[in-house]
XYZ file of N, CA and C in Angstrom:
669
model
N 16.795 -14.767 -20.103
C 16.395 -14.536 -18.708
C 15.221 -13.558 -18.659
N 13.995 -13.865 -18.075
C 13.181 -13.399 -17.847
C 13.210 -11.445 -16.950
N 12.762 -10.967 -17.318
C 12.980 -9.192 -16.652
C 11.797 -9.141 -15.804
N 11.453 -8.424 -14.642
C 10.589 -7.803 -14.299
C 11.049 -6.741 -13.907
N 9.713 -5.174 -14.031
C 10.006 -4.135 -13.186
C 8.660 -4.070 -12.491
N 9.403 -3.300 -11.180
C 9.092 -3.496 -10.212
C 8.298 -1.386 -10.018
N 7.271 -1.322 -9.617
C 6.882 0.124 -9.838
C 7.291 0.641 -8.275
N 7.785 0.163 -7.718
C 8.042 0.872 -6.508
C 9.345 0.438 -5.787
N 9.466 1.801 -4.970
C 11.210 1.831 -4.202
C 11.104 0.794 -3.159
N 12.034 -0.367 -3.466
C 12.689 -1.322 -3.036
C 13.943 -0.972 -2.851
N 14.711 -1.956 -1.963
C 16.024 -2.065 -1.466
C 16.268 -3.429 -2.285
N 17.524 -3.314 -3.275
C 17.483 -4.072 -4.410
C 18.137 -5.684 -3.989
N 18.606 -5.530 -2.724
C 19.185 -6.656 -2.056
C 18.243 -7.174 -1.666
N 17.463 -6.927 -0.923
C 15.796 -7.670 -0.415
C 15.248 -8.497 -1.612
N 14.952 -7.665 -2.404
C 14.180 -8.144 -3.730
C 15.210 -9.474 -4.386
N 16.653 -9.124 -4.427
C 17.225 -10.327 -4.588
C 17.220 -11.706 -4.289
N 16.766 -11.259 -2.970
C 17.083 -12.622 -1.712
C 15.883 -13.301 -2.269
N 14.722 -12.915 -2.810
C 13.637 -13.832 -2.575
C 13.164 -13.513 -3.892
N 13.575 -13.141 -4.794
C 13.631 -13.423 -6.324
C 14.254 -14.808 -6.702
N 13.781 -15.552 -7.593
C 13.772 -16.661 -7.790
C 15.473 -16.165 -8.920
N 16.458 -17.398 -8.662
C 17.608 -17.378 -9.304
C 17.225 -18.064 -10.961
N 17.484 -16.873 -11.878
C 17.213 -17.002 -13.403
C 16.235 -15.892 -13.606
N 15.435 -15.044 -12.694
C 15.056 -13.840 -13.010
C 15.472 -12.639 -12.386
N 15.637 -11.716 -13.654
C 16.292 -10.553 -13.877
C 15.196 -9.512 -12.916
N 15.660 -8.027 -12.481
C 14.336 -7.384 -12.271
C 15.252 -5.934 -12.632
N 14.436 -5.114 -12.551
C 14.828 -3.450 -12.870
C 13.724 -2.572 -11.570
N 13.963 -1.509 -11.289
C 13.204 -0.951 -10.181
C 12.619 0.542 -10.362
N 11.668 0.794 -11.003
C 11.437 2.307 -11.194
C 10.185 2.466 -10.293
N 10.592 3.346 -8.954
C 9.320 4.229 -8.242
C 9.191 4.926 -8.676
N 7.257 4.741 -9.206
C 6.658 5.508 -9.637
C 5.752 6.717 -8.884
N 5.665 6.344 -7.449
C 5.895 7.055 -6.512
C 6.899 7.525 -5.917
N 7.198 9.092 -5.088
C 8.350 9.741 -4.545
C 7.134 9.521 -3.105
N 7.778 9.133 -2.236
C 7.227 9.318 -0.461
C 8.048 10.418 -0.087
N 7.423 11.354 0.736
C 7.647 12.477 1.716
C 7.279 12.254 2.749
N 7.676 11.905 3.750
C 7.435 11.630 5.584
C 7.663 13.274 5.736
N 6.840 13.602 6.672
C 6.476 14.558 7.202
C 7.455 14.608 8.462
N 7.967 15.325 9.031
C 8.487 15.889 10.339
C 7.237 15.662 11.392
N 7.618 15.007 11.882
C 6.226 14.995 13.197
C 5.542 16.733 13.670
N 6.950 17.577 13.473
C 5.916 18.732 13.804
C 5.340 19.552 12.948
N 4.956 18.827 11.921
C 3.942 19.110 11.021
C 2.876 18.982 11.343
N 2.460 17.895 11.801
C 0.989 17.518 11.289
C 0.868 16.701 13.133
N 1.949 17.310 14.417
C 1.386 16.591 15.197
C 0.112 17.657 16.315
N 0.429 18.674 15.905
C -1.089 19.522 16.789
C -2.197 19.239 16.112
N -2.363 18.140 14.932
C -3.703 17.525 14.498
C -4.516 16.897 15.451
N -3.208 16.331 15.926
C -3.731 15.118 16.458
C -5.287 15.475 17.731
N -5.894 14.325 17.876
C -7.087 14.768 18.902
C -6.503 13.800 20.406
N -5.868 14.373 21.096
C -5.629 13.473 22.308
C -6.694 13.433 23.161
N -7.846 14.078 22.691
C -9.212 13.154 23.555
C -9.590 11.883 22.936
N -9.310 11.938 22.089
C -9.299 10.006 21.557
C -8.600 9.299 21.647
N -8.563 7.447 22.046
C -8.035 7.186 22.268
C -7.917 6.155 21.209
N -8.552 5.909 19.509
C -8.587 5.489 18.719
C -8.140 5.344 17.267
N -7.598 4.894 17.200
C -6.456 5.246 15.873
C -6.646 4.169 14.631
N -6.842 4.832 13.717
C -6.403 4.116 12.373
C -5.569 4.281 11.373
N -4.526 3.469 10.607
C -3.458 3.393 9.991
C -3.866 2.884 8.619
N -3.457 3.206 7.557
C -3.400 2.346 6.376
C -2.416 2.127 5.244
N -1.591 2.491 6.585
C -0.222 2.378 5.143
C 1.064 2.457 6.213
N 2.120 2.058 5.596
C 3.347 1.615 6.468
C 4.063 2.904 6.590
N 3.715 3.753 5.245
C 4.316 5.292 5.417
C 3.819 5.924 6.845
N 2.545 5.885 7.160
C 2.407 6.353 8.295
C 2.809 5.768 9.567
N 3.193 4.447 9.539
C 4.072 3.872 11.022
C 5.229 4.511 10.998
N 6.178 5.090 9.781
C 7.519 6.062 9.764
C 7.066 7.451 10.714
N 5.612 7.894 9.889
C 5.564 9.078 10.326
C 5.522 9.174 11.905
N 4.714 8.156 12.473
C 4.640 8.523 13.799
C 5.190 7.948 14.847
N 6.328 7.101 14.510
C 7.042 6.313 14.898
C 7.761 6.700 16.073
N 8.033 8.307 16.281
C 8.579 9.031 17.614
C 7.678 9.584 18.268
N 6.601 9.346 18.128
C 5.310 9.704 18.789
C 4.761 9.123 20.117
N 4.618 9.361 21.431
C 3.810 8.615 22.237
C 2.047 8.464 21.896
N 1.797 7.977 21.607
C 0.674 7.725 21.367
C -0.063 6.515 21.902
N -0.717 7.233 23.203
C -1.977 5.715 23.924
C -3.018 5.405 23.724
N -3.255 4.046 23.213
C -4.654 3.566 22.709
C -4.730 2.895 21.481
N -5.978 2.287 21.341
C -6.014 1.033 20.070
C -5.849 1.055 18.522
N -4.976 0.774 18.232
C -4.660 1.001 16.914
C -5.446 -0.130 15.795
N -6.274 0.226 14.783
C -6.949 -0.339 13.926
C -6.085 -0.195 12.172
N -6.037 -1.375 11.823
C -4.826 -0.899 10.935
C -5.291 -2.145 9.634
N -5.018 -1.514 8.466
C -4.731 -1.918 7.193
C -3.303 -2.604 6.729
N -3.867 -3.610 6.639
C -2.121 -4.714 6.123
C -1.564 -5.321 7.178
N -1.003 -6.486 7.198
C -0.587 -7.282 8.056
C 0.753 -6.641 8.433
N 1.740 -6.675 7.231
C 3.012 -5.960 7.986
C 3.073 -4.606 8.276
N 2.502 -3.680 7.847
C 1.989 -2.222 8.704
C 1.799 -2.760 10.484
N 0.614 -3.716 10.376
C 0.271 -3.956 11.897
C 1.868 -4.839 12.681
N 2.591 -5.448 11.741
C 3.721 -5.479 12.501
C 4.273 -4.726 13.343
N 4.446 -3.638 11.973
C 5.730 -2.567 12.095
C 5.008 -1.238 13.464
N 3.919 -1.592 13.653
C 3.457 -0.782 14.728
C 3.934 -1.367 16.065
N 3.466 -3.025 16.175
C 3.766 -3.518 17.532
C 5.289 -3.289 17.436
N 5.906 -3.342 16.538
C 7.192 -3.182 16.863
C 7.807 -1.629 17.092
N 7.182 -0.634 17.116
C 7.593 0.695 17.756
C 6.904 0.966 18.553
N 6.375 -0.210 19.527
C 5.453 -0.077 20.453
C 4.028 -0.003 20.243
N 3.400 0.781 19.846
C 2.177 0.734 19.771
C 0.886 -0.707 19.792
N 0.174 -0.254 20.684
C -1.336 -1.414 21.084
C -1.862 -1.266 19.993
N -2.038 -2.732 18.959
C -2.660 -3.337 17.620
C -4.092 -3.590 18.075
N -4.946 -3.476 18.138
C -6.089 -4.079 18.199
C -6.283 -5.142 17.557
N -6.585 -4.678 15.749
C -7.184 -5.580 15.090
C -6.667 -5.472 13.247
N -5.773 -6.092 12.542
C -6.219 -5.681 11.592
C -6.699 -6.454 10.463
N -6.535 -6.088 9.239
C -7.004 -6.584 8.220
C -6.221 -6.431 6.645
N -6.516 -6.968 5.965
C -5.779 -6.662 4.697
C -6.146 -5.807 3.914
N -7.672 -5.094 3.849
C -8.256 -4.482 3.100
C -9.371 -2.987 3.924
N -9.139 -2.193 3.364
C -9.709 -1.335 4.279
C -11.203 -1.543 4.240
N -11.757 -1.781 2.588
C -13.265 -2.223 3.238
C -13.315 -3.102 4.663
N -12.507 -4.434 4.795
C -12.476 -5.327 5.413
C -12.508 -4.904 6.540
N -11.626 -3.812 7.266
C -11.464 -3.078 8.398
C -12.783 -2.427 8.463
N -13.036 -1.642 7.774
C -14.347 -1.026 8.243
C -15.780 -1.460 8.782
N -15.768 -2.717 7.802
C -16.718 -3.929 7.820
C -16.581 -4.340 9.659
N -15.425 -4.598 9.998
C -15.597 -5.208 11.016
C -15.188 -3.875 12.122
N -15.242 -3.210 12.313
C -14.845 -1.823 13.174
C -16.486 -1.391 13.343
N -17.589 -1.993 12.362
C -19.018 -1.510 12.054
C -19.740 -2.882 12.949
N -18.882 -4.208 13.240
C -19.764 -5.165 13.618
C -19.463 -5.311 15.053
N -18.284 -4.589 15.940
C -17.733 -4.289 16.689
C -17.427 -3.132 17.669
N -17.511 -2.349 17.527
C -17.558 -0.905 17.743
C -18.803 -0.416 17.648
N -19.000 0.579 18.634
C -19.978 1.611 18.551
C -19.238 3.010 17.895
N -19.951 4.090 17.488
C -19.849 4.985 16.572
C -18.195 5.620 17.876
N -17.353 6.228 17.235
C -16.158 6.365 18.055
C -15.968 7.817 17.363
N -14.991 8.341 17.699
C -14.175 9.162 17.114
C -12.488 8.644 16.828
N -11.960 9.022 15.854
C -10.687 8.547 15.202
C -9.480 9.609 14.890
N -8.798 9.377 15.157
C -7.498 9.973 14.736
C -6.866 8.616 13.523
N -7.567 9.549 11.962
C -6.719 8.730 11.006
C -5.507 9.422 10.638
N -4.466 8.690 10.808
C -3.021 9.059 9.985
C -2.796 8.462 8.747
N -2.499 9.263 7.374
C -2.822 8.853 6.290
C -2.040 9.631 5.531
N -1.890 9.449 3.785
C -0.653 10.218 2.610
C -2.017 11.193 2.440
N -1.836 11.811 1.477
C -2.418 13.090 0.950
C -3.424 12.479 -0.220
N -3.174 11.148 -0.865
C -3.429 10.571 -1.499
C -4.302 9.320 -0.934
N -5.043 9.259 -0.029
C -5.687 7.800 0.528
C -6.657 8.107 -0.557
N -7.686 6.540 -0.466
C -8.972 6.327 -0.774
C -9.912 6.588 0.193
N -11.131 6.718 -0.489
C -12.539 7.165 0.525
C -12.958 6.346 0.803
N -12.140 4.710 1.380
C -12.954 3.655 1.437
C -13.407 3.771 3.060
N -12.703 3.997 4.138
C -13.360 4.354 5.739
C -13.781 5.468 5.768
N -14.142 6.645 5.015
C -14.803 7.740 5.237
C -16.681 7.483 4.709
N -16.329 6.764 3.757
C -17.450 6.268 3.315
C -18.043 5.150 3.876
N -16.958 4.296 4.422
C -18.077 3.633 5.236
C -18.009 3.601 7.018
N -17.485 4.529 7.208
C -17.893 4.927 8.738
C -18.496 6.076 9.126
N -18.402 7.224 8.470
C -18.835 8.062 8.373
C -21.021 8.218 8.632
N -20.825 7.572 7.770
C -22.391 7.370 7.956
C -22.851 6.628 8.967
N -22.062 5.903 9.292
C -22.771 5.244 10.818
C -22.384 5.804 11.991
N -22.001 7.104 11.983
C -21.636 7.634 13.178
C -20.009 8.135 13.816
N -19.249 6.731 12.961
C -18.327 7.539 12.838
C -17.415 8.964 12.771
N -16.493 9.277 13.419
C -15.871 10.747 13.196
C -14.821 10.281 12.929
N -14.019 10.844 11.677
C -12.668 10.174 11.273
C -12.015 11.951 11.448
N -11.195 11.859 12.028
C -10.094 13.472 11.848
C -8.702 12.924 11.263
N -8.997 13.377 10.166
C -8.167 12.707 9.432
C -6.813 13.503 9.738
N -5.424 13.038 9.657
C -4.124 13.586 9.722
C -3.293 13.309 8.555
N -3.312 14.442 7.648
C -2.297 14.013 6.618
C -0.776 13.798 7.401
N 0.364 12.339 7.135
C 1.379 12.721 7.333
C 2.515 12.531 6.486
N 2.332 12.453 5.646
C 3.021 12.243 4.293
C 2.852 12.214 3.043
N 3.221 12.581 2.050
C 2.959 12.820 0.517
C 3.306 11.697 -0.473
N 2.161 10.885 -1.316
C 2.152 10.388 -2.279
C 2.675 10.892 -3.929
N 4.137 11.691 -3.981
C 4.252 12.038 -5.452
C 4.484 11.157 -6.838
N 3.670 11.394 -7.440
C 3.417 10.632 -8.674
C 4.987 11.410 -9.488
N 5.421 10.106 -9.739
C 6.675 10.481 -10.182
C 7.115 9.796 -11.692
N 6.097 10.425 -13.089
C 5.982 10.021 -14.281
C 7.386 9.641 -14.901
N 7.245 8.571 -15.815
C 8.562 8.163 -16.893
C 8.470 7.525 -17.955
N 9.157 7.502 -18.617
C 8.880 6.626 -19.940
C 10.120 5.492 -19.320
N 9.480 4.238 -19.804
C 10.573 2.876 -19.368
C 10.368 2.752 -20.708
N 11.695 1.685 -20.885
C 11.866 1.129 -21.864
C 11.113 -0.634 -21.927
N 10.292 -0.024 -22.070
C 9.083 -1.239 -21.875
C 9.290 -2.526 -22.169
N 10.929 -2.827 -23.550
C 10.671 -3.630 -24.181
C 11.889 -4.478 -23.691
N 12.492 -4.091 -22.258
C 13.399 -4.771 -21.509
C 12.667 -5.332 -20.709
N 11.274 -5.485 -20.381
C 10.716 -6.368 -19.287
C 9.903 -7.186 -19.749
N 9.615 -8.387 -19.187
C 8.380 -9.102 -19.937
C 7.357 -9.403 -18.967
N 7.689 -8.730 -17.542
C 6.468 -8.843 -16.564
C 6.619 -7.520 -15.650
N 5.410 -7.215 -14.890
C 5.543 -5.669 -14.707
C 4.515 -5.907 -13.095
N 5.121 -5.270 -11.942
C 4.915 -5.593 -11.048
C 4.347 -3.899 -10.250
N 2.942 -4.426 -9.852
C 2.431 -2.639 -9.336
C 1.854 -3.150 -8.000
N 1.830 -1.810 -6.881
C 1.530 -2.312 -5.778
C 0.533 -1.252 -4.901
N 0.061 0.037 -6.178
C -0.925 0.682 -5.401
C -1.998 1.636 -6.990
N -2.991 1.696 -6.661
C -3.825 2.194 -7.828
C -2.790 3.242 -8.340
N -2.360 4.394 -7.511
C -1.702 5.681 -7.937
C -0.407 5.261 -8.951
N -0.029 4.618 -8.274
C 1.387 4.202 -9.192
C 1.034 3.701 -10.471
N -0.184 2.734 -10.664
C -0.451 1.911 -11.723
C -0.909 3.180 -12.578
N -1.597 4.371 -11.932
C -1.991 5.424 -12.599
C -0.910 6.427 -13.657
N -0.024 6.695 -12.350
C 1.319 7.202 -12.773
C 1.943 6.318 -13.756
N 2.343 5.345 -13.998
C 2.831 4.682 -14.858
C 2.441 4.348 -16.332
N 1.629 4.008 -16.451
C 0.277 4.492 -17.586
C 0.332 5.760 -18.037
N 0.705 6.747 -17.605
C 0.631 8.374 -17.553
C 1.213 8.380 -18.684
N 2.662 7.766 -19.176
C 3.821 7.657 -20.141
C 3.880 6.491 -20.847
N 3.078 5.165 -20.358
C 3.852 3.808 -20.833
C 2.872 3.171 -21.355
N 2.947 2.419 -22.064
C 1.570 1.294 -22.639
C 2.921 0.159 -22.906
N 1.886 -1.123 -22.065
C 2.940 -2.254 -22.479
C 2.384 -3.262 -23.679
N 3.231 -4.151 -23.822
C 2.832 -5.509 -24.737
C 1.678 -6.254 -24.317
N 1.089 -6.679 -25.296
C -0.428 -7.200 -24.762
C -0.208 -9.086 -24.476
N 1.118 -9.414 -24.526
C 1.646 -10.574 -24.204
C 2.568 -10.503 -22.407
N 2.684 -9.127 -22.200
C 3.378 -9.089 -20.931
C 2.844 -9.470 -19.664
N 2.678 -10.153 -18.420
C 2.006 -10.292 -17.356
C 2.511 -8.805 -16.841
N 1.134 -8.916 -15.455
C 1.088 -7.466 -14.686
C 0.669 -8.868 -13.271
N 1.634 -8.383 -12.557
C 1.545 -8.954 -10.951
C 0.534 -7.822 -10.236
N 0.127 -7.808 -9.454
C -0.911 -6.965 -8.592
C -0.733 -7.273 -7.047
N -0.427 -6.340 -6.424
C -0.660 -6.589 -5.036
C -2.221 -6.758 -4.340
N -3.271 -6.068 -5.104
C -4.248 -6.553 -4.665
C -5.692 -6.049 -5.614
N -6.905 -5.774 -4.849
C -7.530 -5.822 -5.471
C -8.226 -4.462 -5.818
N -7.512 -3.503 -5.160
C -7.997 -1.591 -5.303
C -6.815 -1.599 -6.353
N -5.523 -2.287 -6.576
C -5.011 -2.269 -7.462
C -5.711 -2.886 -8.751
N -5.786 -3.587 -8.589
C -6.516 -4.280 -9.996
C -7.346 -3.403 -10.651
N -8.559 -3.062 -9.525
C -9.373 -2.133 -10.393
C -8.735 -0.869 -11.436
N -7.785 -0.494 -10.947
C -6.750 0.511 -11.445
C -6.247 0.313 -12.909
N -5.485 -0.844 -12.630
C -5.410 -1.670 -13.912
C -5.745 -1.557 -15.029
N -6.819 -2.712 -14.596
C -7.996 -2.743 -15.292
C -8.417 -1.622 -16.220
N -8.403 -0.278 -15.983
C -9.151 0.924 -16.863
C -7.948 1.072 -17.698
N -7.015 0.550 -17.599
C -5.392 1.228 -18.496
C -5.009 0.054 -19.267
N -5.356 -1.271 -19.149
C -4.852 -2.426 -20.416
C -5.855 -3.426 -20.161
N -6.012 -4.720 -20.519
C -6.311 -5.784 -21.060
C -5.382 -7.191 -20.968
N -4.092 -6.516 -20.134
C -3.270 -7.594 -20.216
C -3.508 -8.789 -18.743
N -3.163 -9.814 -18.975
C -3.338 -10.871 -17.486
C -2.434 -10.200 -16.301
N -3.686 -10.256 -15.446
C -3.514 -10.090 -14.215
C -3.336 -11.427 -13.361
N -1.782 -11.132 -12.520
C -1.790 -12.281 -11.378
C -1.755 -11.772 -10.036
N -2.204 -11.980 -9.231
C -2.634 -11.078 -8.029
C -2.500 -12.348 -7.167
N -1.997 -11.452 -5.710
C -1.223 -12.204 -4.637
C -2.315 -12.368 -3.626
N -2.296 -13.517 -3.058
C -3.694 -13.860 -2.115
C -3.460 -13.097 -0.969
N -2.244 -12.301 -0.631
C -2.629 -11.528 0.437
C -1.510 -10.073 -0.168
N -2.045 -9.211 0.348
C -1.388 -7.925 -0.113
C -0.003 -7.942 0.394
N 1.001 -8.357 0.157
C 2.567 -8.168 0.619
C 3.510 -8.137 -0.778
N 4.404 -7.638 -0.439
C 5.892 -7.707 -1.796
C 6.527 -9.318 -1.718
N 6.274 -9.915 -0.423
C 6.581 -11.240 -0.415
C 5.735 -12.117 -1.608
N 4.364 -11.957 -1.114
C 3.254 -12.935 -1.998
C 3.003 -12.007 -3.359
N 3.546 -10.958 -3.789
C 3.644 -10.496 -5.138
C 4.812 -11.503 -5.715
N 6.006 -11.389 -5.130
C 7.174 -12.399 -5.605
C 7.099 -13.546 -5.729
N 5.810 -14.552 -4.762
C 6.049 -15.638 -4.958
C 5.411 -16.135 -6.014
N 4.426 -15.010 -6.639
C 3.259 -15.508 -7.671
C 4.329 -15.016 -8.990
N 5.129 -14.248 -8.977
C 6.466 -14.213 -9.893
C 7.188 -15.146 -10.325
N 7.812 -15.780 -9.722
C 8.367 -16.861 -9.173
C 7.709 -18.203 -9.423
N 6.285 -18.146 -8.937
C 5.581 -19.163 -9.458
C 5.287 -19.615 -10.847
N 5.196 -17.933 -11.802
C 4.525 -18.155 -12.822
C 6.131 -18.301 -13.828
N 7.121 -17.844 -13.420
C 8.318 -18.268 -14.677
C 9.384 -19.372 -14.146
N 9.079 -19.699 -13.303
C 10.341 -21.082 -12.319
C 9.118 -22.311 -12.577
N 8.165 -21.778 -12.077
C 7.437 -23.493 -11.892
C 6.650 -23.742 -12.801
N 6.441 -22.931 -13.542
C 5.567 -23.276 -14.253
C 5.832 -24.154 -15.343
């Protein structure tokens, strides 16, 4: 029976349901998440704006008891779910934050922003809004801890990562088999990768844990 591990905290019943029957999986987060108490980080906020950007689902937890009015611009399809569903007005989103920025630049005039974000984001909307006028006030509301281990590498034969940091963290301790697949949630992951092995990359046409599984699934059931 085929093994995969999985680099991040899942609920092991989920992962069951839509794991293909004849593969095994194991679960080590290589990230620890810290949600912030809203009254941390909520006198950040700028309530003269009425513009918001999201890029991660950790931050729909964080602000989830928050009233907050006005258009939300957001990274990832189920993030932009999990917003309409605690209320919040979605504007527009996208799967990729270049992608968001790209179109927030073909759409928008220069704004000001209230970003909610881990401690750990990328400089991909600072860098590209910033220069066109953009004001991003950024709000840390939660912590990305890199949470190092040694696995026993030689119980899995496919290895499943879903953010650069983790792929970083994991690498920190581990080098795998140069016969093992590496699933990828996307493509800031890949690059990550990429600097730490040589092994095949299968990467999911849209960033979700669903379309990571099905390219799992695809590659040891159907193939």
């Amino acid at each position: 029976m085929k093994k995969i591990l999985f680099t991040k905290e899942l609920d092991p019943k989920q992962l069951r349901e839509i794991l293909a029957e004849g593969l095994d999986f194991g679960i080590y987060p290589a990230l620890k998440i810290e949600i912030y108490p809203k009254e941390r980080f909520q006198s950040k906020i700028n309530y003269e704006t009425y513009k918001f950007l999201i890029s991660s689902q950790n931050s729909v937890k964080a602000i989830s008891e928050l009233e907050l009015e006005g258009d939300f611009y957001v990274v990832g399809e189920k993030t932009a779910k999990k917003l309409k569903a605690s209320g919040f007005e979605v504007v527009h989103f996208e799967n990729y934050a270049m992608d968001l920025a790209d179109y927030i630049l073909k759409n928008s005039k220069s704004e000001n922003w209230n970003f909610f974000c881990g401690n750990n984001r990328r400089e991909t909307l600072f860098e590209k809004l910033t220069p066109k006028g953009h004001v991003l006030n950024e709000i840390i509301c939660y912590d990305s801890i890199p949470n190092p281990n040694q696995i026993d590498i030689n119980s899995y034969d496919g290895f499943a990562f879903f953010s650069p940091l983790a792929v970083k963290t994991f690498f920190s301790e581990n080098t795998i088999p140069e016969n093992s697949i590496i699933f990828s949630i996307g493509k800031t992951t890949n690059e990550e990768i990429k600097k730490h092995t040589k092994n095949r990359i299968i990467t999911a046409e849209i960033p979700l844990l669903e379309k990571v599984v099905e390219k799992i699934n695809e590659h040891y059931i159907r193939s």
